Coordinates of C-alpha atoms (C1' of nucleotides) in Angstrom, one line a residue:
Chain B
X19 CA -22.5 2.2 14.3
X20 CA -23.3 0.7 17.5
X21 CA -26.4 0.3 19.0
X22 CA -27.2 0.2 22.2
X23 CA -24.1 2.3 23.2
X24 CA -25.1 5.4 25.7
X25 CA -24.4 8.7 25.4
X26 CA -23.5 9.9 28.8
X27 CA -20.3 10.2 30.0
X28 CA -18.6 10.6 33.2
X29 CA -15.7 13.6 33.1
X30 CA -12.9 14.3 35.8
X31 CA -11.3 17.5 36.5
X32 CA -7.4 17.1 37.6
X33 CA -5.0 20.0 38.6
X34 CA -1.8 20.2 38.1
X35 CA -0.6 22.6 40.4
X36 CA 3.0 23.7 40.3
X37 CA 5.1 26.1 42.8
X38 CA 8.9 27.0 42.9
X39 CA 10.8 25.8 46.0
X40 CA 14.5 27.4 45.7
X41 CA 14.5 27.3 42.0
X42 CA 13.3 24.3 41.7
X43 CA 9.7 23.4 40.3
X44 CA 7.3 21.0 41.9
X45 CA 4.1 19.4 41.4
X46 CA 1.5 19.0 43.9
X47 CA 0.6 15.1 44.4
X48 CA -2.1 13.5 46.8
X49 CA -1.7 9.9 48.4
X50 CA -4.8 7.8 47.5
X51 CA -6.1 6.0 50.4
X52 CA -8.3 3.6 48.8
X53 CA -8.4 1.1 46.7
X54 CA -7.2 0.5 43.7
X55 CA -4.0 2.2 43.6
X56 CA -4.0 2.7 47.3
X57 CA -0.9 4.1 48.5
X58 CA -0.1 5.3 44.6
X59 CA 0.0 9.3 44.6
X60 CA -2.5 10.8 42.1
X61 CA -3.5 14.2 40.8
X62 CA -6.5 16.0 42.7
X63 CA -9.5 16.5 41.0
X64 CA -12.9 15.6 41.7
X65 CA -16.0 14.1 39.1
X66 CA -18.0 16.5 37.3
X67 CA -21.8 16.7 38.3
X68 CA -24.2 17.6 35.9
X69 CA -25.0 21.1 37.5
X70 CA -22.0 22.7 38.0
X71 CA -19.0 24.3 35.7
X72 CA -16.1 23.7 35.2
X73 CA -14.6 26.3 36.9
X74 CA -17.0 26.0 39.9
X75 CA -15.8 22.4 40.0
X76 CA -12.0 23.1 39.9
X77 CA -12.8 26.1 42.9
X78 CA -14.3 23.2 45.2
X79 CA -11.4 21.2 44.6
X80 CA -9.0 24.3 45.5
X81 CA -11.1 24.4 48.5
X82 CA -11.3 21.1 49.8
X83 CA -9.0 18.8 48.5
X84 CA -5.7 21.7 48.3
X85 CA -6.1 23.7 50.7
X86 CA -5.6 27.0 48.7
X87 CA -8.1 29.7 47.6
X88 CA -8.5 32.2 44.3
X89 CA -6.0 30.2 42.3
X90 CA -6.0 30.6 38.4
X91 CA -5.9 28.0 36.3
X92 CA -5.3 26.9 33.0
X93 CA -7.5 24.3 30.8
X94 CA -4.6 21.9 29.4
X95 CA -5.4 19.1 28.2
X96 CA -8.6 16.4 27.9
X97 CA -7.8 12.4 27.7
X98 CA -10.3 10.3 26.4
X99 CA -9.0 6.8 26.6
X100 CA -11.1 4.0 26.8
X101 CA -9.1 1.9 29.6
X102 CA -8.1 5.2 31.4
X103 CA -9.7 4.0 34.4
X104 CA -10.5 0.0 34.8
X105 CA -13.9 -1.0 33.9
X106 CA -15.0 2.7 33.6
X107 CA -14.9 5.6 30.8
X108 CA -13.7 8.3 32.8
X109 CA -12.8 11.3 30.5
X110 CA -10.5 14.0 32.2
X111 CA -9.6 17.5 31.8
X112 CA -6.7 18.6 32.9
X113 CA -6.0 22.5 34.8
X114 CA -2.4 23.5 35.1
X115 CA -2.3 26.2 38.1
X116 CA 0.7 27.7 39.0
X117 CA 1.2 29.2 43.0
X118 CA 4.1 30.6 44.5
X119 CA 6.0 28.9 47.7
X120 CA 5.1 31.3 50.4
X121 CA 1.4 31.3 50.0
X122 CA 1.4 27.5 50.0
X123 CA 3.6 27.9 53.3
X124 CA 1.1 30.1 54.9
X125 CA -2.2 28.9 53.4
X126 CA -2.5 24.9 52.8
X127 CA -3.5 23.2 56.2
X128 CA -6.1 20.5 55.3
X129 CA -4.8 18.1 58.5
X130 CA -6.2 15.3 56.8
X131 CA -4.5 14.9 53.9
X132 CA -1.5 13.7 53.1
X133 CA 0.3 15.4 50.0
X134 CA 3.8 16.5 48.7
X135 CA 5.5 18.4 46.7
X136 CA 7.6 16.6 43.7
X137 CA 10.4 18.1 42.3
X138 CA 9.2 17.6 38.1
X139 CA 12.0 15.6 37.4
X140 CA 11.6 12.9 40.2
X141 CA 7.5 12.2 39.7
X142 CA 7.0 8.9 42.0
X143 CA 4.7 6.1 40.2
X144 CA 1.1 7.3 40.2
X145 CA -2.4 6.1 40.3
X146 CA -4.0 5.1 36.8
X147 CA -2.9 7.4 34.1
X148 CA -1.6 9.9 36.1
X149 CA 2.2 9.9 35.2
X150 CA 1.3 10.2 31.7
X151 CA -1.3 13.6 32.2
X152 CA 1.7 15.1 34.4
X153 CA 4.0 14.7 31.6
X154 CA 1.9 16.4 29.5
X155 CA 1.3 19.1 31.9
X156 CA 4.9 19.5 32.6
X157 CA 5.5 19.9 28.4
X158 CA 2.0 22.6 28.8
X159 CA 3.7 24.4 31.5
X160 CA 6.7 25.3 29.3
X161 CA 4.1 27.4 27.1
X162 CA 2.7 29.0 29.9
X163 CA 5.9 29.4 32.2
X164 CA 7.2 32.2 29.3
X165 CA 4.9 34.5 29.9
X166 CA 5.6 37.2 32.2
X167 CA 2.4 37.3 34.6
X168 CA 3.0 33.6 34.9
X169 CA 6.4 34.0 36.2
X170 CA 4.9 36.5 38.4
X171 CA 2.5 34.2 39.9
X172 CA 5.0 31.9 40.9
X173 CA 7.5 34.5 42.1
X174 CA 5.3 37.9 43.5
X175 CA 8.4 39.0 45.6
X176 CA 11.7 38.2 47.3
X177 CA 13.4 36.0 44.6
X178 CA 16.7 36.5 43.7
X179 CA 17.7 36.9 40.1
X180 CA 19.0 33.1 39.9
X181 CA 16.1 31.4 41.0
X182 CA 14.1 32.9 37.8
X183 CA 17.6 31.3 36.0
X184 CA 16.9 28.4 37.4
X185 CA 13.0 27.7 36.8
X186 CA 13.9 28.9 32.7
X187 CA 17.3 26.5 32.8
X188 CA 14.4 23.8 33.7
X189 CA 12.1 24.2 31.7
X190 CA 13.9 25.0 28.3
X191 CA 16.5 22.2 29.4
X192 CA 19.8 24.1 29.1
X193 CA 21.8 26.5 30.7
X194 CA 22.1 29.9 30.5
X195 CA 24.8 32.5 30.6
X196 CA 23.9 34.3 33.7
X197 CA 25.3 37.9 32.4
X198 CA 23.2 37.4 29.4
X199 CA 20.2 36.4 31.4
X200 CA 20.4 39.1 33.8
X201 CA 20.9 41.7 31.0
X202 CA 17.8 40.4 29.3
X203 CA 15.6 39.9 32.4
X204 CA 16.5 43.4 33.9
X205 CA 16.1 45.0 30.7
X206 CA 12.5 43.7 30.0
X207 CA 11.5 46.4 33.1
X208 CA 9.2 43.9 35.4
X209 CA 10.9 43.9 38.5
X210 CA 12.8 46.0 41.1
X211 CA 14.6 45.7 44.2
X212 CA 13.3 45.2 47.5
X213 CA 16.1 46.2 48.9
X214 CA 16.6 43.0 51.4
X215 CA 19.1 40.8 50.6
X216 CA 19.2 36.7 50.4
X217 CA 21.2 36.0 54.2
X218 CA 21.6 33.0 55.0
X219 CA 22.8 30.8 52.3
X220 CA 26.8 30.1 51.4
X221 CA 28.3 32.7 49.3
X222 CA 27.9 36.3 48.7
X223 CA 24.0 36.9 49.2
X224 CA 21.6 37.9 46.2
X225 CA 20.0 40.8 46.0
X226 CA 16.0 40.4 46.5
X227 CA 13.4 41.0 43.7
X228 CA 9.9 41.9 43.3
X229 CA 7.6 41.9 40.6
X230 CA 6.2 45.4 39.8
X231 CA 2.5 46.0 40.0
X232 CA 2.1 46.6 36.3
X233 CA 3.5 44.4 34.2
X234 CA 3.3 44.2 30.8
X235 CA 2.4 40.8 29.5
X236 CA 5.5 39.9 27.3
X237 CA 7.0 36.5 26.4
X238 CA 10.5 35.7 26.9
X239 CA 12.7 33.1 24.9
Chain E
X10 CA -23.6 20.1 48.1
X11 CA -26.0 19.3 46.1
X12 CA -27.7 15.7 46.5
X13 CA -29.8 14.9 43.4
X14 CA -27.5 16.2 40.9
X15 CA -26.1 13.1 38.7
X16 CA -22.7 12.7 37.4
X17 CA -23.4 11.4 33.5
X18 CA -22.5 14.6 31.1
X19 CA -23.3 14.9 27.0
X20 CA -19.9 15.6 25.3
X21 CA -20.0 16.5 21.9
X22 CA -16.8 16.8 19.5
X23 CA -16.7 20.1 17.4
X24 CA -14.3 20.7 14.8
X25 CA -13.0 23.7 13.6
X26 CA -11.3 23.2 10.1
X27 CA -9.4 25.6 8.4
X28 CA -8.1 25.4 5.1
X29 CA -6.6 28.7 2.8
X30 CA -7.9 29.8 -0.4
X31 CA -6.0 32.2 -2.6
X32 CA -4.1 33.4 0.7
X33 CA -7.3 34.3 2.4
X34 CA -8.0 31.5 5.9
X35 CA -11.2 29.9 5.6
X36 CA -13.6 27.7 8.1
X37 CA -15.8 25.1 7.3
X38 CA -19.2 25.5 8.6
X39 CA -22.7 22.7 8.0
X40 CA -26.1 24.6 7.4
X41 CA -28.0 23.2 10.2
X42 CA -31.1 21.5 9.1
X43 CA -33.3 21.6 11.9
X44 CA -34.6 23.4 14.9
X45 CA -33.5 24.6 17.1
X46 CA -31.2 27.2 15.3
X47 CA -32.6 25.8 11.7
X48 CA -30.7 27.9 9.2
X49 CA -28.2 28.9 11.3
X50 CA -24.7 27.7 10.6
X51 CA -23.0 25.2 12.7
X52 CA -19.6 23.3 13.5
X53 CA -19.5 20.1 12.6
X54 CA -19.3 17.5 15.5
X55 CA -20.9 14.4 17.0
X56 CA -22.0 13.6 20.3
X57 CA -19.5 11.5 22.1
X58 CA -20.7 7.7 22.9
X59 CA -19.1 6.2 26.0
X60 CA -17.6 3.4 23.8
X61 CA -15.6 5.3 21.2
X62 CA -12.4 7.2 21.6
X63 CA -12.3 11.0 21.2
X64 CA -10.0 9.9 18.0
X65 CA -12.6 7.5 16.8
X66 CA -15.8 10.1 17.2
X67 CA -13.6 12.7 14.9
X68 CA -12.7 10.1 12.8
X69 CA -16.2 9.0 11.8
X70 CA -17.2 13.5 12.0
X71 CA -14.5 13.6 9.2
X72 CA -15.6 10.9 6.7
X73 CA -19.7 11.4 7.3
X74 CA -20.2 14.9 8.1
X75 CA -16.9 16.9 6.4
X76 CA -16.2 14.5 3.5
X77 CA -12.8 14.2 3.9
X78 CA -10.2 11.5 5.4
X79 CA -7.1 11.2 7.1
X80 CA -6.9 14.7 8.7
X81 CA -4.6 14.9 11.6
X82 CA -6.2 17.3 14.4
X83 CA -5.2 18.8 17.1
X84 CA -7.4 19.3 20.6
X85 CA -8.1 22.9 21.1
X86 CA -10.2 23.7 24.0
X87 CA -13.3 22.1 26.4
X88 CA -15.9 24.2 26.8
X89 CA -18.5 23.4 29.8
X90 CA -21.0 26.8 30.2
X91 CA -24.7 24.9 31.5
X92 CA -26.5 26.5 29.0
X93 CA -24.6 26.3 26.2
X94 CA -27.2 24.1 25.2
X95 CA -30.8 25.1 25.7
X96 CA -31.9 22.7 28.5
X97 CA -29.3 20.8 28.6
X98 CA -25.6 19.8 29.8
X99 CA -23.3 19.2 26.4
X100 CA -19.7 20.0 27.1
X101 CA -17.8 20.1 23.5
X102 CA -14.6 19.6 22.8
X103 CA -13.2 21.5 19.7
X104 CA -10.5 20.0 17.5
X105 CA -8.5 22.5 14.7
X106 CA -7.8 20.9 11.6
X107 CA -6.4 22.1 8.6
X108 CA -6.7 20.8 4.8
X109 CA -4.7 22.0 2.1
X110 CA -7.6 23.7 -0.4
X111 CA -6.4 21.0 -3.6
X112 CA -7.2 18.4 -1.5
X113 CA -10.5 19.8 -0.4
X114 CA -11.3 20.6 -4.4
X115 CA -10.8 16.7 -5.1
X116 CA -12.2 14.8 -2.1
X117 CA -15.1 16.8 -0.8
X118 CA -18.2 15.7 -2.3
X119 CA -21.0 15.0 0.6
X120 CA -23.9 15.4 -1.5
X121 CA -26.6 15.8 1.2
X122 CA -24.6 18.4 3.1
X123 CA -25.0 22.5 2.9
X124 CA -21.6 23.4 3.7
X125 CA -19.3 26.8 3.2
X126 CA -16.1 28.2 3.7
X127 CA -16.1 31.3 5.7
X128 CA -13.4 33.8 5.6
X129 CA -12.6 34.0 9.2
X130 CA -13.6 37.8 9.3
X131 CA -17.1 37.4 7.6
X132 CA -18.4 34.4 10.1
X133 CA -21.9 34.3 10.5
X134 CA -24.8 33.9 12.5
X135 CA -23.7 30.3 14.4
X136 CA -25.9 28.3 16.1
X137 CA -25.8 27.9 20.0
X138 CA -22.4 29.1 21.0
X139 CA -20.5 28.3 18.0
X140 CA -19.4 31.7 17.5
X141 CA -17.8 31.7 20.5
X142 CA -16.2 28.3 19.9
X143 CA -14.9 29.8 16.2
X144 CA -13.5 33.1 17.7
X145 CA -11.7 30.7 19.9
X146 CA -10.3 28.1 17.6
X147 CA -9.5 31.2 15.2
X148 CA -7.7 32.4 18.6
X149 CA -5.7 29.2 19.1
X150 CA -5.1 29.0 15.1
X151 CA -2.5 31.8 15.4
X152 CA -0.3 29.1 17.6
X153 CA -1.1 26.6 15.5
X154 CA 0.0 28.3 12.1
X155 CA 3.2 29.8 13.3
X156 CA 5.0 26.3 13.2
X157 CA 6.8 25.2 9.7
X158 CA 4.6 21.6 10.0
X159 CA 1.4 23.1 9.8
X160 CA 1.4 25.3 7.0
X161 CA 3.1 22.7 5.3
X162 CA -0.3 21.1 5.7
X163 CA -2.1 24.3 4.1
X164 CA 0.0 24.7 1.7
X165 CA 2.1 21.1 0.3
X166 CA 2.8 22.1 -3.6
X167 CA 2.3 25.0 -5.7
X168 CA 1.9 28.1 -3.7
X169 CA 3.2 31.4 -4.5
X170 CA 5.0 33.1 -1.4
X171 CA 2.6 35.9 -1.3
X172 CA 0.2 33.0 -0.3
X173 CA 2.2 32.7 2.8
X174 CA 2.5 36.0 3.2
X175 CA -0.9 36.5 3.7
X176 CA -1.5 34.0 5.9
X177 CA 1.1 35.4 8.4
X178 CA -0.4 39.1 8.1
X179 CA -4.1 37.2 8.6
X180 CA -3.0 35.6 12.4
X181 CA -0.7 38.6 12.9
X182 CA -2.8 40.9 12.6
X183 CA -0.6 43.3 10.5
X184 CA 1.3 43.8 7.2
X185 CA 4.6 42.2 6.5
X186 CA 7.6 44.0 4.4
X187 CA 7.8 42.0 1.1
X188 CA 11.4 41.5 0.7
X189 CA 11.9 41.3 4.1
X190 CA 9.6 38.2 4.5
X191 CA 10.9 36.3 1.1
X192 CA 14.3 36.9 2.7
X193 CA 13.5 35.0 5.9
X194 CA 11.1 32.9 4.3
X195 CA 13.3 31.6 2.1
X196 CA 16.1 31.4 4.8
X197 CA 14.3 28.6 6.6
X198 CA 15.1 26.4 3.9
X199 CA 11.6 24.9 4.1
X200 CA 10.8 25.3 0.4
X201 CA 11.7 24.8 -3.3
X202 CA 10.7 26.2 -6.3
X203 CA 8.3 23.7 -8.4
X204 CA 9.6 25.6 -12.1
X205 CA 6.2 26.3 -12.6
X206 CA 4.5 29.9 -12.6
X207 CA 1.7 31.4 -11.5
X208 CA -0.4 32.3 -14.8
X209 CA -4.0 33.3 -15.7
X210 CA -3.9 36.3 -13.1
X211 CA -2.9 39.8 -13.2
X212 CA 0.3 41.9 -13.2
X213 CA 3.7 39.4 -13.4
X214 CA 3.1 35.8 -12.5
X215 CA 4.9 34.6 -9.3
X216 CA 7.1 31.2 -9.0
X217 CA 5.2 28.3 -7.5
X218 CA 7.0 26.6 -4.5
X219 CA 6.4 23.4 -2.7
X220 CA 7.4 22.5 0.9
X221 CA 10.5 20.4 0.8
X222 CA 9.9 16.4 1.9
X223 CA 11.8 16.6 5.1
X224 CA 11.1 19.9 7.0
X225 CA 12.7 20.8 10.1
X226 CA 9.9 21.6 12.9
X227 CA 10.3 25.1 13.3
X228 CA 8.1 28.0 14.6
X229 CA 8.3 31.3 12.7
X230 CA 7.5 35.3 14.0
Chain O
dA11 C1' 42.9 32.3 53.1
dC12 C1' 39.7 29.6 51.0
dA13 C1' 35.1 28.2 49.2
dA14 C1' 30.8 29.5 47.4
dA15 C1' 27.9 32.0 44.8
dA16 C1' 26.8 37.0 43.2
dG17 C1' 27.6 40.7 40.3
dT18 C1' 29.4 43.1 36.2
dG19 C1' 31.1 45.0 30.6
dT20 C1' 32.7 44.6 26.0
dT21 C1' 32.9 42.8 21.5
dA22 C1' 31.4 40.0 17.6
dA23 C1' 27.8 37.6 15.2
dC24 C1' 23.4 37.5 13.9
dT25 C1' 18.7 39.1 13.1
dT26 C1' 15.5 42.5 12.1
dT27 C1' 14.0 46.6 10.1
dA28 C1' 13.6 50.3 6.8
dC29 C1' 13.5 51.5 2.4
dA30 C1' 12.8 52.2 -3.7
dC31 C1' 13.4 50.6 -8.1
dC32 C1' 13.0 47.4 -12.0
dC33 C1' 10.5 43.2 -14.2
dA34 C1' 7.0 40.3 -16.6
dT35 C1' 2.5 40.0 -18.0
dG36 C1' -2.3 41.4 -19.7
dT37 C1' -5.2 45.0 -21.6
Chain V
dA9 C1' 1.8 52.8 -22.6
dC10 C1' -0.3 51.7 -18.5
dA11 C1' -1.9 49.0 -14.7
dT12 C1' -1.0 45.1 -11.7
dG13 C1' 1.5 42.6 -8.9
dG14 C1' 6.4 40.0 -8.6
dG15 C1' 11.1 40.2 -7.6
dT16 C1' 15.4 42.1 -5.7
dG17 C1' 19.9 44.5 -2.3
dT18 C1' 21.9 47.3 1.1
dA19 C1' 22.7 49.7 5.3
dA20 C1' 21.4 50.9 10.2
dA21 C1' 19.6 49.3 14.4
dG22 C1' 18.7 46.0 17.6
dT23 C1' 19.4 41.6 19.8
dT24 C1' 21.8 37.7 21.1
dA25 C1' 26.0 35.1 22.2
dA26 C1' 30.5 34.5 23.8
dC27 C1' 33.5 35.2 27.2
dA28 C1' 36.6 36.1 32.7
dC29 C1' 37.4 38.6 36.5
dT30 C1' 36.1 40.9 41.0
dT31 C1' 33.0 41.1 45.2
dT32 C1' 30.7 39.7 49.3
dT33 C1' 29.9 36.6 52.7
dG34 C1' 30.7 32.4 55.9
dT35 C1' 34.0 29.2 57.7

DNA sequence: ACAAAAGTGTTAACTTTACACCCATGT
DNA sequence: ACATGGGTGTAAAGTTAACACTTTTGT
């Protein structure tokens, strides 16, 4: 037993935040403008004071460093690695939020920073041990992407029946026989027609989807 | 914003060890010693120093507080509420472990330490917000004991199959057919008959199995 | 008319459920 | 001989998997 060692630590939240662009799922990545790793992209989060909670924490990151409001999230995972961040112990927790593509379209306008979108198979090289927690919240999401309300966050309305296809071919890492998964997905009684249809892309459009109001929670595969 | 507030947080490790005696889950829990909450029962755990991994901490919790060694763990969940602690900030993060009840009969021997198993429906009166923290981890458990691996760590030699049995109807919640679970039970081709029975208790005695050296990772129900 | 993607139905294989009687042991 | 819990088989229902052609739209 050590000594003089203290017993204060400093903790980080980080959010993972993933949407659904056209089937495809992406993670939301800042650009660190200072030093070190300047220029590397990074997770948001922000240090934990003393006096507030997690979850008012994770809110004021939402707020100010996202852009987005009212967002659930989902504690992951906490990394406690000595040499995390250089010359510091820095624990962090990890929140995996999920948001659908048209409320970040019509919602996330903080001018000032500069962020993207990365599509989850194409993660750029980030700031400390960033790539490494993204990883891990990429294998968490596959837990949480099962779940019907999940699926609902990321898709409330006007998805076609493929793009849901496309977001399970990704995450479970095979394909799928699209009669089978249609069966199985219409069957399971969680969405309806809107009526509008897909225009606009090659081929014979899709018929549109929305999520019904009540859903019941239910796990597929 | 607040100005004042500082950035240095307590952590403390909990851990929430199961283990399965005579098909009934079971928790370990410390008699704590002294105020506040004297009497009361307690996870153990260990305040987190800002030079020791989170690996380390429930390392040393293990071989001075629990009396046993090598357990593998897995990280459950962070919880930050301010007053969890009576005047003051402790975040703790709980770890579920499980120990096969053999191996508990041989190595535990911590003299100085009050300690119990608790059936996981009789839990008592826990100090600060540990029965919160066990509702939780008992919550989490059900995940944890579906997959093939971890029972194998409940159970390594010289079970019966009603043992399993009643784990499964303990995290499902509800009653199993008999020959409907040996059927898939024995499916999985996870287990092997040790030759030995189960005397010395009433009615027939039941074969003893043992998990089979190499398992496939599986989850089952 | 061709390219692109959507939409659809049937059968076989497999998995799950429901269900009742006999067996081995101790008292 | 009775009480206790272990051990077993079969049929029906439900789910999943395999598989190919037609439709709608834009060019």
């Amino acid at each position: 037993m050590k000594d003089k060692s203290s017993y204060y630590n400093v903790i980080e939240t980080l959010i993972s935040l993933f949407t659904v662009d056209k089937g495809v799922i992406k993670i939301f990545l800042l650009r660190k403008k200072l030093d070190p790793y300047k220029g590397y992209w990074m997770l948001p989060g922000s240090i934990l004071r003393e006096d507030e909670t997690l979850e008012e924490n994770i809110k004021e990151v939402f707020e100010t460093k996202i852009g987005l409001e009212d967002i659930e999230v989902k504690q992951s995972h906490l990394f406690g690695d000595l040499d995390r961040i250089v010359n510091n112990r820095v624990l962090a927790i990890n929140y995996i939020g999920l948001v659908d593509f048209v409320t970040v379209d019509l919602k996330q306008d903080i001018e000032e920073i500069e962020y993207q979108w990365f599509n989850i198979n194409q993660i750029p090289k980030a700031a400390f041990d960033h790539n490494n927690i993204i990883l891990n919240a990429i294998s968490d999401l596959k837990d949480v992407l099962v779940n019907s309300n999940s699926l609902k966050k990321l898709f409330p309305s006007d998805f076609t029946l493929r793009e849901i296809q496309d977001v399970y071919e990704q995450i479970l890492g095979y394909e799928l026989d699209r009669r089978n998964f249609r069966k199985k997905f219409i069957s399971l009684d969680l969405i309806e027609p809107t009526g509008m249809m897909n225009d606009g892309y090659s081929g014979r459009p899709a018929k549109l989807y929305r999520f019904k109001d009540k859903i019941k929670e239910r796990d597929l595969f």
